């Protein structure tokens, strides 16, 4: 009787563990279709736009979870100042059913152009709350129009 109880208990523990640890949760990075203009509303050609993503790691020295921002993709603006990052995805290997069925989707990027100040999105500047048929940030699109300011050092020279 004790042996049957232990087997049933082991099966229940394995079942509960499988509920909380699942492979292949897909994380979507939003599609970004934007435009870069100057202070006179003229398009800026050949500016470099970088997608910024968070990389998570464990700091062995202090034993805590840390993150850093990485430039993961780059594109150049066309003659009309337009740029485009297609939706992309990556896989997170562990998640739990306690993950909420909602998502905040962000568009984080930087824009560089010689003669202009570096533009970097601020926390929450481009975000969207998604709940309907929520599967991470799938099919979320941002369409920012970004105004680059002339570099003050160059203006004053």
GROMACS .gro file of C-alpha atoms in nm:
model
  157
    1UNK     CA    1   0.000   0.000   0.000
    2UNK     CA    2   0.284   0.237   0.087
    3UNK     CA    3   0.450   0.163  -0.247
    4UNK     CA    4   0.134   0.247  -0.445
    5UNK     CA    5   0.096   0.570  -0.248
    6UNK     CA    6   0.458   0.666  -0.328
    7UNK     CA    7   0.408   0.592  -0.699
    8UNK     CA    8   0.089   0.799  -0.711
    9UNK     CA    9   0.260   1.080  -0.520
   10UNK     CA   10   0.557   1.071  -0.763
   11UNK     CA   11   0.321   1.087  -1.062
   12UNK     CA   12   0.139   1.385  -0.910
   13UNK     CA   13   0.467   1.565  -0.840
   14UNK     CA   14   0.588   1.506  -1.199
   15UNK     CA   15   0.252   1.626  -1.334
   16UNK     CA   16   0.259   1.944  -1.123
   17UNK     CA   17   0.622   2.009  -1.222
   18UNK     CA   18   0.532   1.977  -1.590
   19UNK     CA   19   0.254   2.231  -1.539
   20UNK     CA   20   0.502   2.489  -1.416
   21UNK     CA   21   0.797   2.428  -1.648
   22UNK     CA   22   0.732   2.425  -2.020
   23UNK     CA   23   0.969   2.473  -2.309
   24UNK     CA   24   0.931   2.711  -2.599
   25UNK     CA   25   0.753   3.022  -2.488
   26UNK     CA   26   0.784   3.251  -2.787
   27UNK     CA   27   0.865   3.618  -2.720
   28UNK     CA   28   0.781   3.858  -3.000
   29UNK     CA   29   0.964   4.180  -3.075
   30UNK     CA   30   0.721   4.423  -3.230
   31UNK     CA   31   0.724   4.540  -3.589
   32UNK     CA   32   0.848   4.900  -3.613
   33UNK     CA   33   0.777   5.106  -3.923
   34UNK     CA   34   0.900   5.457  -3.859
   35UNK     CA   35   1.019   5.781  -4.009
   36UNK     CA   36   1.310   6.005  -3.910
   37UNK     CA   37   1.286   6.378  -3.978
   38UNK     CA   38   1.482   6.688  -3.883
   39UNK     CA   39   1.353   6.991  -3.693
   40UNK     CA   40   1.229   7.141  -4.023
   41UNK     CA   41   1.019   6.827  -4.090
   42UNK     CA   42   1.252   6.714  -4.372
   43UNK     CA   43   1.335   6.342  -4.398
   44UNK     CA   44   1.680   6.232  -4.286
   45UNK     CA   45   1.849   5.994  -4.529
   46UNK     CA   46   2.093   5.722  -4.420
   47UNK     CA   47   2.045   5.752  -4.044
   48UNK     CA   48   2.124   5.428  -3.861
   49UNK     CA   49   1.841   5.284  -3.652
   50UNK     CA   50   1.919   5.011  -3.397
   51UNK     CA   51   1.668   4.777  -3.232
   52UNK     CA   52   1.744   4.755  -2.859
   53UNK     CA   53   1.670   4.434  -2.670
   54UNK     CA   54   1.733   4.324  -2.314
   55UNK     CA   55   1.972   4.039  -2.245
   56UNK     CA   56   1.929   3.873  -1.907
   57UNK     CA   57   2.206   3.699  -1.717
   58UNK     CA   58   2.306   3.596  -1.366
   59UNK     CA   59   2.591   3.794  -1.211
   60UNK     CA   60   2.797   3.520  -1.048
   61UNK     CA   61   2.982   3.764  -0.817
   62UNK     CA   62   2.672   3.900  -0.646
   63UNK     CA   63   2.432   3.615  -0.732
   64UNK     CA   64   2.155   3.826  -0.880
   65UNK     CA   65   1.968   3.847  -1.208
   66UNK     CA   66   2.092   4.135  -1.421
   67UNK     CA   67   2.016   4.270  -1.763
   68UNK     CA   68   2.188   4.479  -2.024
   69UNK     CA   69   2.067   4.652  -2.337
   70UNK     CA   70   2.202   4.531  -2.669
   71UNK     CA   71   2.181   4.668  -3.021
   72UNK     CA   72   2.057   4.355  -3.196
   73UNK     CA   73   1.968   4.479  -3.546
   74UNK     CA   74   2.032   4.787  -3.750
   75UNK     CA   75   1.879   4.942  -4.060
   76UNK     CA   76   1.937   5.264  -4.255
   77UNK     CA   77   1.667   5.516  -4.334
   78UNK     CA   78   1.579   5.557  -4.701
   79UNK     CA   79   1.561   5.886  -4.895
   80UNK     CA   80   1.216   5.951  -4.744
   81UNK     CA   81   1.351   5.897  -4.390
   82UNK     CA   82   1.162   5.569  -4.349
   83UNK     CA   83   1.291   5.261  -4.168
   84UNK     CA   84   1.149   4.918  -4.101
   85UNK     CA   85   1.210   4.639  -3.849
   86UNK     CA   86   1.002   4.332  -3.916
   87UNK     CA   87   0.844   4.141  -3.631
   88UNK     CA   88   1.083   3.885  -3.489
   89UNK     CA   89   1.066   3.623  -3.221
   90UNK     CA   90   1.292   3.437  -2.984
   91UNK     CA   91   1.229   3.146  -2.750
   92UNK     CA   92   1.233   3.161  -2.370
   93UNK     CA   93   1.273   2.809  -2.245
   94UNK     CA   94   1.102   2.828  -1.907
   95UNK     CA   95   0.778   2.983  -1.796
   96UNK     CA   96   0.488   2.898  -1.572
   97UNK     CA   97   0.111   2.902  -1.601
   98UNK     CA   98   0.131   3.187  -1.353
   99UNK     CA   99   0.248   3.412  -1.639
  100UNK     CA  100  -0.032   3.661  -1.677
  101UNK     CA  101  -0.244   3.643  -1.994
  102UNK     CA  102  -0.157   4.004  -2.076
  103UNK     CA  103   0.145   4.169  -2.231
  104UNK     CA  104   0.306   4.508  -2.246
  105UNK     CA  105   0.479   4.545  -2.579
  106UNK     CA  106   0.766   4.786  -2.621
  107UNK     CA  107   0.953   4.937  -2.912
  108UNK     CA  108   1.303   5.027  -2.800
  109UNK     CA  109   1.549   5.170  -3.048
  110UNK     CA  110   1.828   5.421  -3.101
  111UNK     CA  111   1.896   5.645  -3.399
  112UNK     CA  112   2.238   5.781  -3.497
  113UNK     CA  113   2.325   6.028  -3.770
  114UNK     CA  114   2.637   6.238  -3.803
  115UNK     CA  115   2.561   6.601  -3.716
  116UNK     CA  116   2.260   6.507  -3.501
  117UNK     CA  117   2.213   6.415  -3.137
  118UNK     CA  118   2.174   6.044  -3.060
  119UNK     CA  119   1.806   5.958  -3.017
  120UNK     CA  120   1.718   5.685  -2.771
  121UNK     CA  121   1.369   5.581  -2.667
  122UNK     CA  122   1.280   5.645  -2.306
  123UNK     CA  123   1.120   5.380  -2.085
  124UNK     CA  124   0.757   5.341  -2.189
  125UNK     CA  125   0.778   5.596  -2.472
  126UNK     CA  126   0.644   5.344  -2.722
  127UNK     CA  127   0.440   5.080  -2.547
  128UNK     CA  128   0.115   4.906  -2.607
  129UNK     CA  129  -0.100   4.693  -2.382
  130UNK     CA  130  -0.227   4.382  -2.553
  131UNK     CA  131  -0.483   4.144  -2.415
  132UNK     CA  132  -0.698   4.013  -2.700
  133UNK     CA  133  -0.573   3.670  -2.812
  134UNK     CA  134  -0.255   3.754  -2.626
  135UNK     CA  135   0.046   3.562  -2.747
  136UNK     CA  136   0.330   3.782  -2.631
  137UNK     CA  137   0.345   4.081  -2.867
  138UNK     CA  138   0.259   3.904  -3.187
  139UNK     CA  139   0.126   4.133  -3.460
  140UNK     CA  140   0.191   4.451  -3.261
  141UNK     CA  141   0.318   4.737  -3.476
  142UNK     CA  142   0.461   5.075  -3.384
  143UNK     CA  143   0.473   5.364  -3.631
  144UNK     CA  144   0.684   5.639  -3.472
  145UNK     CA  145   0.785   5.963  -3.636
  146UNK     CA  146   1.111   6.072  -3.475
  147UNK     CA  147   1.257   6.422  -3.493
  148UNK     CA  148   1.635   6.433  -3.465
  149UNK     CA  149   1.785   6.751  -3.325
  150UNK     CA  150   2.099   6.906  -3.468
  151UNK     CA  151   2.402   6.844  -3.253
  152UNK     CA  152   2.451   7.160  -3.040
  153UNK     CA  153   2.830   7.142  -3.070
  154UNK     CA  154   2.812   7.154  -3.449
  155UNK     CA  155   2.546   7.429  -3.444
  156UNK     CA  156   2.766   7.656  -3.231
  157UNK     CA  157   3.081   7.611  -3.443
   0.00000   0.00000   0.00000
